[in-house]
Amino acid sequence: AVCVSLKKEKKTALPPKLFDLTLLQREANRVYGFTAKQTLDYAQSLYEKRFLTYPRTDSNYLTEDMAQTATDLVAALLPVLPFMQGAELTPEIGRVINSAKVSDHHAIIPTAAFAGSGFDGLPESEKKLMSLVCCKLLCASAEPYMYEAVTATFDCCGHSFTAKGKRILSEGWREIDRIFRAFLKEKPADGDGDTLPDFTEGQTFDGAEVSVTEHFTQPPKPYTED
């Protein structure tokens, strides 16, 4: 088998947006199985405890006057979150700041009061929701995920084969997401293809193992509330 062509393209996946109520309800349903009403009830309870900002919002951004507050908040959250122990993060808060996209209320984030007291005394359901909101703030203010999309074409006995995958350049926000999912014992989200070796054009492979496998597709799963 001979590598006859190699295409590399650098790509960037920007950090996710902060939570508005709908996004929070959808992700809490996907991750924890909470209904939309349960998520709102837990968020309202946390708001009344002054641990969470106002939950009934349709905004995914913070206002410009919150930039320093948000920067300080990220630093204060790192030692509080079990899945971020020992981690360092220099937040790019500018990514989550946009006064023009904030109407009545800004995006849902933890408060300094929560950063000061942590999870002590909270019911398990509220701990889970707080973890989700905290993780989103860290991801949203982290660096982009950058990778190189690779497409390699091989010729073997007159047949053409193509392999597609990626080479990670910078984990960025996805590293935080991966750590959080591991903490939840949840399978990581689908990436952008398998990681490929560093091929070169003209590279020859002798005695490659060949096999044919049979697979079956699965019907789509039923709808969840998300």
CSV table of N, CA and C in Angstrom, one decimal, residues 3 5 22 32 36 59 64-65 79 86 101 115 124 126 129-130 140 175-176 200 210-211 218:
chain,number,residue,atom,x,y,z
A,3,CYS,N,1.0,5.5,0.1
A,3,CYS,CA,0.3,6.8,0.4
A,3,CYS,C,0.5,7.7,-0.8
A,5,SER,N,-1.6,10.4,-1.7
A,5,SER,CA,-1.9,11.9,-1.4
A,5,SER,C,-2.3,12.1,0.0
A,22,THR,N,-32.9,27.6,28.6
A,22,THR,CA,-33.3,26.5,27.7
A,22,THR,C,-32.1,25.5,27.5
A,32,TYR,N,-28.1,14.3,33.1
A,32,TYR,CA,-28.6,13.8,34.4
A,32,TYR,C,-30.0,13.2,34.3
A,36,ALA,N,-37.3,19.3,32.4
A,36,ALA,CA,-37.2,20.8,32.3
A,36,ALA,C,-37.7,21.4,33.6
A,59,SER,N,-30.3,34.8,27.6
A,59,SER,CA,-29.1,35.3,27.2
A,59,SER,C,-27.9,34.3,27.4
A,64,GLU,N,-20.4,44.0,29.9
A,64,GLU,CA,-19.0,44.4,30.0
A,64,GLU,C,-18.6,44.7,31.4
A,65,ASP,N,-19.5,45.2,32.2
A,65,ASP,CA,-19.1,45.6,33.6
A,65,ASP,C,-18.9,44.4,34.5
A,79,PRO,N,-10.4,25.8,42.9
A,79,PRO,CA,-10.1,24.9,44.0
A,79,PRO,C,-11.4,24.3,44.6
A,86,GLY,N,-6.0,21.2,41.3
A,86,GLY,CA,-4.7,21.3,40.8
A,86,GLY,C,-4.6,21.8,39.4
A,101,LYS,N,-25.9,41.6,23.5
A,101,LYS,CA,-26.7,40.4,23.4
A,101,LYS,C,-27.3,40.0,24.7
A,115,ALA,N,-18.7,30.2,45.3
A,115,ALA,CA,-17.3,30.0,45.2
A,115,ALA,C,-16.7,30.0,46.6
A,124,GLU,N,-28.1,16.5,46.5
A,124,GLU,CA,-27.3,15.9,45.4
A,124,GLU,C,-27.8,16.5,44.1
A,126,GLU,N,-28.9,19.5,43.4
A,126,GLU,CA,-28.4,20.8,43.2
A,126,GLU,C,-26.9,20.8,43.0
A,129,LEU,N,-26.4,20.1,39.3
A,129,LEU,CA,-26.7,21.3,38.5
A,129,LEU,C,-25.6,22.3,38.6
A,130,MET,N,-25.1,22.6,39.8
A,130,MET,CA,-24.0,23.6,40.0
A,130,MET,C,-22.8,23.1,39.3
A,140,ALA,N,-16.4,27.8,28.5
A,140,ALA,CA,-16.7,29.0,27.7
A,140,ALA,C,-15.6,30.0,27.7
A,175,GLU,N,-10.4,19.9,26.8
A,175,GLU,CA,-9.7,19.2,27.9
A,175,GLU,C,-10.6,19.3,29.2
A,176,ILE,N,-11.1,20.5,29.5
A,176,ILE,CA,-12.0,20.6,30.6
A,176,ILE,C,-13.2,19.8,30.5
A,200,THR,N,3.3,10.4,5.4
A,200,THR,CA,3.9,11.2,4.4
A,200,THR,C,3.6,10.7,3.0
A,210,VAL,N,-5.0,-7.5,6.6
A,210,VAL,CA,-6.3,-7.2,5.9
A,210,VAL,C,-7.4,-8.0,6.5
A,211,SER,N,-8.5,-7.4,6.8
A,211,SER,CA,-9.7,-8.2,7.2
A,211,SER,C,-11.0,-7.5,6.8
A,218,GLN,N,-27.9,0.7,13.9
A,218,GLN,CA,-29.0,0.7,14.9
A,218,GLN,C,-30.0,1.7,14.5
